Tab-separated table of C-alpha atoms in Angstrom:
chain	number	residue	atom	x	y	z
I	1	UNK	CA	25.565	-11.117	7.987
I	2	UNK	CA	22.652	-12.812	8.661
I	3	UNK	CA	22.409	-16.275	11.240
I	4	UNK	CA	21.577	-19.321	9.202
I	5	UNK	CA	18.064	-20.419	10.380
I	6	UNK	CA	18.007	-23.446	13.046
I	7	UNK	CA	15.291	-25.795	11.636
I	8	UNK	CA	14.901	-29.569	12.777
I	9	UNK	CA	15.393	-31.671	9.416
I	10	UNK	CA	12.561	-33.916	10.978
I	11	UNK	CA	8.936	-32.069	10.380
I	12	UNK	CA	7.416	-34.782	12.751
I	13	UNK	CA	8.260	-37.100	14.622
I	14	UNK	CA	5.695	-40.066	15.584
I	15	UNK	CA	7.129	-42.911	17.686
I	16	UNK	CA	9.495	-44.580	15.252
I	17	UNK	CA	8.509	-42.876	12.803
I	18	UNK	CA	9.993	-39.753	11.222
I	19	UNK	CA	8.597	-37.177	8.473
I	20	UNK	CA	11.184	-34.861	7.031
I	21	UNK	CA	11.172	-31.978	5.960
I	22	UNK	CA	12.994	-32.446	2.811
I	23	UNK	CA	10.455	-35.058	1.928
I	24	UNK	CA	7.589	-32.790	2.463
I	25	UNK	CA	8.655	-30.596	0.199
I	26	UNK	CA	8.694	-33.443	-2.773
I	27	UNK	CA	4.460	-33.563	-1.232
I	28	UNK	CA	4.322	-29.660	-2.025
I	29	UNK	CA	6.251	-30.209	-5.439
I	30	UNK	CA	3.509	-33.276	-6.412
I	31	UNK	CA	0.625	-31.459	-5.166
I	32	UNK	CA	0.880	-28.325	-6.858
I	33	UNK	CA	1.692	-30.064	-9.619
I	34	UNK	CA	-1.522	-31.948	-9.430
I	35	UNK	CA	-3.685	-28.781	-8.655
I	36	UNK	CA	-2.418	-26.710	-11.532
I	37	UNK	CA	-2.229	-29.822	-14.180
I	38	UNK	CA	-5.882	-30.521	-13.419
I	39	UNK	CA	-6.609	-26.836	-14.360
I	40	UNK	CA	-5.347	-27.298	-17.896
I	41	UNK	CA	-6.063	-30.658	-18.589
I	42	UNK	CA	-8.778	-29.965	-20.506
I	43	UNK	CA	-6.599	-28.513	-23.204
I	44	UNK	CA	-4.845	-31.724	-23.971
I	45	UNK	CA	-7.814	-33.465	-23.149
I	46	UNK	CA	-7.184	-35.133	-20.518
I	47	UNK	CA	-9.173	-35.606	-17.133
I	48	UNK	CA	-7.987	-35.079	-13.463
I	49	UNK	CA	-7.745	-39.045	-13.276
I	50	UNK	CA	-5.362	-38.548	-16.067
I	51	UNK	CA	-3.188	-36.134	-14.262
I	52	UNK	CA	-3.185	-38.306	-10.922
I	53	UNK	CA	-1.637	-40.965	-13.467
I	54	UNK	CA	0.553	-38.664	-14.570
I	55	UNK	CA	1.799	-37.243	-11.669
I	56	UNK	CA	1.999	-41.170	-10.441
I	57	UNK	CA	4.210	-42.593	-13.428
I	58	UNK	CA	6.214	-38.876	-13.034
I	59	UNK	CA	6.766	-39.244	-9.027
I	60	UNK	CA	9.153	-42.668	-9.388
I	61	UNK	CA	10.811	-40.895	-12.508
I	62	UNK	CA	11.975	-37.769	-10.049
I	63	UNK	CA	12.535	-40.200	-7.356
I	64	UNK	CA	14.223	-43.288	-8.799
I	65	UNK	CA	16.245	-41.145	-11.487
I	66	UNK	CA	16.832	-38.365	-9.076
I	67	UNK	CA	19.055	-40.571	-6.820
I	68	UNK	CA	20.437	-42.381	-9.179
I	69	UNK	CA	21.297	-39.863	-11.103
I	70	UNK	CA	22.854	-38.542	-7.791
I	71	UNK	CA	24.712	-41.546	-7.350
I	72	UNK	CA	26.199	-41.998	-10.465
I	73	UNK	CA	27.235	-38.121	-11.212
I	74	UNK	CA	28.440	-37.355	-7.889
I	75	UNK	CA	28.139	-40.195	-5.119
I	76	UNK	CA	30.166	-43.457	-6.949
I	77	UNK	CA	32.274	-43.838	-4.137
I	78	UNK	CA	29.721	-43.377	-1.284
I	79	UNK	CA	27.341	-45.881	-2.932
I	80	UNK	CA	30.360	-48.407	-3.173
I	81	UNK	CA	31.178	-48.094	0.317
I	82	UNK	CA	27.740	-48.200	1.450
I	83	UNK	CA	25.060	-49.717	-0.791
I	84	UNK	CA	21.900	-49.326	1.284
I	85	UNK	CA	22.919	-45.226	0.951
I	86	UNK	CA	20.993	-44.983	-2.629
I	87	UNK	CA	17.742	-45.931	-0.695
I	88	UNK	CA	17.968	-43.118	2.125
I	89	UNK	CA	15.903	-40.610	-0.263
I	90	UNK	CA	15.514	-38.752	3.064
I	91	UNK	CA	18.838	-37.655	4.044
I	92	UNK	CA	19.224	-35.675	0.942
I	93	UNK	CA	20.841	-36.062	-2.336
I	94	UNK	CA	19.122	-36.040	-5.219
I	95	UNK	CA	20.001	-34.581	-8.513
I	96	UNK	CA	17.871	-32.753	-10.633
I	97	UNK	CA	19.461	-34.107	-13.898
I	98	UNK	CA	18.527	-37.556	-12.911
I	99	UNK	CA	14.608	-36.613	-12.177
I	100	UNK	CA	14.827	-34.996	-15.224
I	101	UNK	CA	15.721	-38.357	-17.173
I	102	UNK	CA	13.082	-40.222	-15.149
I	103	UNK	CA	10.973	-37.669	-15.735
I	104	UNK	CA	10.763	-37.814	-19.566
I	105	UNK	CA	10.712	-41.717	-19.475
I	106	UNK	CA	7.503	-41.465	-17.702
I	107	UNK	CA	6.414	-38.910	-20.142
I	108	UNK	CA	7.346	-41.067	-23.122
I	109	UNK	CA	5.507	-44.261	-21.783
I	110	UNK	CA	2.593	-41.942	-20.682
I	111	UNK	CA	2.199	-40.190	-24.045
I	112	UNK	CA	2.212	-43.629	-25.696
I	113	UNK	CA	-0.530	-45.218	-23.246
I	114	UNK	CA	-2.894	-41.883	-24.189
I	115	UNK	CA	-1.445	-41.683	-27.838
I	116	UNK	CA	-0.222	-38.068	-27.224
I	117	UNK	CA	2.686	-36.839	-29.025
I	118	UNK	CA	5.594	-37.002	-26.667
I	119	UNK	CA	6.161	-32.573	-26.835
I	120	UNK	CA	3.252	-31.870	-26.450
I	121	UNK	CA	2.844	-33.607	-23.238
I	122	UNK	CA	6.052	-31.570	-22.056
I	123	UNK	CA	4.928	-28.635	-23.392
I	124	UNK	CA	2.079	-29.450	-20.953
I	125	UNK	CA	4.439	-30.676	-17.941
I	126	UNK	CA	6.684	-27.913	-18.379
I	127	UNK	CA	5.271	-25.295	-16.262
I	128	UNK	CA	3.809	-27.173	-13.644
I	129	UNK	CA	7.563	-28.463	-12.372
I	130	UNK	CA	9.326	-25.255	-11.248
I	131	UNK	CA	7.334	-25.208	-7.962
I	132	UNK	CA	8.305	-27.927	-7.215
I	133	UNK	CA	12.005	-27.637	-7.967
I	134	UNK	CA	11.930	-24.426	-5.492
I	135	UNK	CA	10.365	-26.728	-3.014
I	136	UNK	CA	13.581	-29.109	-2.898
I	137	UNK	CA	15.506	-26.212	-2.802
I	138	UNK	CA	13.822	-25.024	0.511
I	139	UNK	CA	14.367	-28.610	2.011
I	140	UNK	CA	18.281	-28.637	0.683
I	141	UNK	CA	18.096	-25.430	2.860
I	142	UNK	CA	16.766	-27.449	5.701
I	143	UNK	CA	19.008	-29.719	5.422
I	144	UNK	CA	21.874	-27.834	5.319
I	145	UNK	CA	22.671	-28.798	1.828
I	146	UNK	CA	24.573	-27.107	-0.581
I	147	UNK	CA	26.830	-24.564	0.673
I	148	UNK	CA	27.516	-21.249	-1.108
I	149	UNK	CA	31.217	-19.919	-1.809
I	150	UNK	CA	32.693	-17.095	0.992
I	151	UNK	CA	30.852	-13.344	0.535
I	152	UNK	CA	30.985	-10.458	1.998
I	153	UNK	CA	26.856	-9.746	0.951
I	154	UNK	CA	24.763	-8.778	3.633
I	155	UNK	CA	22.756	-11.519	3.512
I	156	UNK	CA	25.634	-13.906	3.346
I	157	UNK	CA	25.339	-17.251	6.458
I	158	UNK	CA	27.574	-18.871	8.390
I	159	UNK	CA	26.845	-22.350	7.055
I	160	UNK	CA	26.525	-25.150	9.945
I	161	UNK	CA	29.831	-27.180	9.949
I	162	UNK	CA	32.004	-24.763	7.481
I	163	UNK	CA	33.206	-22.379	9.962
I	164	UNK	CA	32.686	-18.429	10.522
I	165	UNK	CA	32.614	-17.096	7.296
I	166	UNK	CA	29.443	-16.442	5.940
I	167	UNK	CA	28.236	-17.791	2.818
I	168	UNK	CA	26.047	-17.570	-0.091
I	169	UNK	CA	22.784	-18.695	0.253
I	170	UNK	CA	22.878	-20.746	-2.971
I	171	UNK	CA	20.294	-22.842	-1.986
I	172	UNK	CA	17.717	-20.020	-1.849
I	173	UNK	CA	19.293	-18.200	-4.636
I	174	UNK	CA	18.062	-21.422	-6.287
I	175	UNK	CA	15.056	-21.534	-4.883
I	176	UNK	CA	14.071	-18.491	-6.006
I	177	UNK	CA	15.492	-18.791	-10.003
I	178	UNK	CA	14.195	-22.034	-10.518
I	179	UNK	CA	11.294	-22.113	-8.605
I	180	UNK	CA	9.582	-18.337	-8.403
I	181	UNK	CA	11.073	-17.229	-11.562
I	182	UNK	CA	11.335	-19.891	-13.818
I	183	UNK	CA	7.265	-20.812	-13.125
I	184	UNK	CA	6.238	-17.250	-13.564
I	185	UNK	CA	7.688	-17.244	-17.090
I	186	UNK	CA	6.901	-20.612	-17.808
I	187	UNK	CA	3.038	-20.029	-16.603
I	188	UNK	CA	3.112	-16.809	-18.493
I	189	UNK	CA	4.608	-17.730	-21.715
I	190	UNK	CA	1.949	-20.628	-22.148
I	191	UNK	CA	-1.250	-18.763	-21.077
I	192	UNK	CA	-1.250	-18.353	-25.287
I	193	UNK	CA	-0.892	-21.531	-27.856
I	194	UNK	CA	2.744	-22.403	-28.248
I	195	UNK	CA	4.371	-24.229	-31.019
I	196	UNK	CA	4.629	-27.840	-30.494
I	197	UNK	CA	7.953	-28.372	-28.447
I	198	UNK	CA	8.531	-24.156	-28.007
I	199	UNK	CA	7.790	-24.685	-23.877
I	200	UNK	CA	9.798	-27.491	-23.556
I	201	UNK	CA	13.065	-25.901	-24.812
I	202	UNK	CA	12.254	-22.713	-22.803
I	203	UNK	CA	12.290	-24.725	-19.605
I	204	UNK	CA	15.308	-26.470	-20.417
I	205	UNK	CA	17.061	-23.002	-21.841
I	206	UNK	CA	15.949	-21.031	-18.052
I	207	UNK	CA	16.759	-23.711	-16.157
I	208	UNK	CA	20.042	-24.428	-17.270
I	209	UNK	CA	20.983	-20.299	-17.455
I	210	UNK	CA	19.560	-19.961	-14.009
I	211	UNK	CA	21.570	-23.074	-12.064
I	212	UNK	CA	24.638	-22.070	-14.560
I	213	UNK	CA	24.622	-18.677	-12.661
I	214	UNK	CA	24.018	-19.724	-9.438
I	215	UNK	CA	27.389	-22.554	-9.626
I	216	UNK	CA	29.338	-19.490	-9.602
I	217	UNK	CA	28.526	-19.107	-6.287
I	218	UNK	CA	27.654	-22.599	-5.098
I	219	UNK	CA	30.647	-24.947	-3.749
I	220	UNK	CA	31.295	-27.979	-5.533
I	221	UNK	CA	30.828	-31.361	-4.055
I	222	UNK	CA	33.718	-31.498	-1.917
I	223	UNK	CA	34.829	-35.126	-3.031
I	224	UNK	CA	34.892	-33.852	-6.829
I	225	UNK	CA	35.690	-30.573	-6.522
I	226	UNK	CA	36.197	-28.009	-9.689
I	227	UNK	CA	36.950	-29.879	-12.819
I	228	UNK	CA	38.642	-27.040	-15.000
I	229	UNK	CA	39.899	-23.474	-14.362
I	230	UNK	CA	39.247	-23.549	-10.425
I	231	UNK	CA	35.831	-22.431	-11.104
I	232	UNK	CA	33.986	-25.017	-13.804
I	233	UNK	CA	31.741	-27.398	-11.925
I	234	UNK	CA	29.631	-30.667	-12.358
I	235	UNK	CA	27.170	-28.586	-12.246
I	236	UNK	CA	28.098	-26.851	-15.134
I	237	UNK	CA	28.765	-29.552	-17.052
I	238	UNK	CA	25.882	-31.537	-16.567
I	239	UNK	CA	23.684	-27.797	-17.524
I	240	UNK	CA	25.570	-26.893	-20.709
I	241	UNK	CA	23.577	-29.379	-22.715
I	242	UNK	CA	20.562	-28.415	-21.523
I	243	UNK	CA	21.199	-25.294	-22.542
I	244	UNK	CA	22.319	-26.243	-26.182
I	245	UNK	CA	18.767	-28.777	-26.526
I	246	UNK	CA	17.052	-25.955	-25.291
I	247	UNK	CA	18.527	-23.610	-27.856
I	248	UNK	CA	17.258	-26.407	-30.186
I	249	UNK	CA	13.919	-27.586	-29.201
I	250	UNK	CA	13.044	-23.704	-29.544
I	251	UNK	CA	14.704	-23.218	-33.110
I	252	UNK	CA	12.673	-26.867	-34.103
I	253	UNK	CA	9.320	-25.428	-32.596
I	254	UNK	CA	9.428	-23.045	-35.582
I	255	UNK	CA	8.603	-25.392	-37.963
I	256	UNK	CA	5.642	-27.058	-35.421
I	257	UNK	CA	2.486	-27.244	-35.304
I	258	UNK	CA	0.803	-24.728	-32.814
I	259	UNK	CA	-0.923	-27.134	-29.944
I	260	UNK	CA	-4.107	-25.945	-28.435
I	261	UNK	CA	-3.137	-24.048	-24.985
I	262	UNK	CA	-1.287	-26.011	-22.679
């Protein structure tokens, strides 16, 4: 058993004002991001003032459809009771299915503005999210955020508040799949031309396999708790169509056009 890690949610602390941790980690996601976008702009033609556009219009899609996402999937009741909650981005709770949504809004209205088709501007997003998703994995970490189901592992934690027993580190196990992983693969597979739309369904396919796997050992929201078999999760739910479009966009690539490396 190992001891779960004391770390002070707040990075900083200036006066008044406080810099968290968990919002740093959205800075590491955006930056990166940034750094390896302007690398391979050039292949979609685009410059690094492009990207900084991008990465603008794509930073309120995570953010604004990240937490409301979060609020409407799993946090109805808390929002009701407290309605200023939805704008406390820094206490945690966002959901990755949301940012996803907000994510390919921006993309649509950005591939419009520079008259890109909308795929291949995923195709070219694609690979430069999973750091960042691994970064908001490390600050759910942080922030003591998402607990993992009992184990007797070695590495298993006592997680803060839930007693004793320690605990899958689900929020590292994520870390690792969706962030180390998934890029790797992603960065890999499109070092080569792609077929127009082939990237985007292999992010959505590894993502959704990867967090399916890891809800077997993640606990549910404890306000919605399993929804079927006393193991199916929200979690679950909300990946299985990812999957399935993944599945898709792939089999439709086949018939694509091959887009200059991206």
């Amino acid at each position: 058993m190992i001891n779960y890690p004391t770390i002070d949610p707040v990075a900083i602390s200036l006066g008044p004002l406080q810099v968290h941790w968990y919002g740093l980690m959205y800075v590491v996601g955006f930056v990166a991001a940034w750094w390896l976008g302007c690398k391979r702009a050039p292949r979609i033609g685009l410059t690094k003032d492009d990207i900084g556009d991008l990465l603008f219009y794509c930073a309120i899609g995570v953010v604004v459809g990240g937490r409301l996402g979060y609020a409407l999937f799993y946090g109805l009741g808390q929002w009701a009771a407290d309605p200023l909650w939805v704008f406390r981005v820094w206490d945690g709770g966002m959901s990755f299915h949301g940012g996803l949504l907000g994510v390919l809004l921006a993309a649509w209205l950005f591939a419009r503005r520079k008259q890109l088709a909308f795929f291949t501007l995923t195709d070219f997003i694609a690979p430069l999210v999973p750091i960042g998703l691994g970064a908001g994995r490390i600050g759910n970490f942080i922030n003591h955020e998402l607990p993992g189901r009992v184990t007797s592992l070695p590495w298993g934690m006592p997680f803060p508040g839930m007693g004793p027993e320690p605990r899958h580190p689900s929020a590292l196990y994520e870390a690792f799949l969706e962030g180390i992983i998934l890029f790797a693969i992603l960065w890999w597979v499109s070092a080569e031309p792609r077929a127009r739309g082939f990237l985007s369904g292999l992010f959505l396919l590894g993502y959704g396999v990867f967090r399916f796997m890891v809800e077997f050992v993640r606990m549910p929201d404890a306000h919605i708790g399993y929804l079927a078999f006393g193991w199916f999760t929200m979690g679950m739910l909300l990946t299985l169509p990812m999957i399935a479009l993944g599945l898709l966009f792939i089999a439709w690539s086949r018939n694509q056009p091959v887009d200059a490396k991206v």
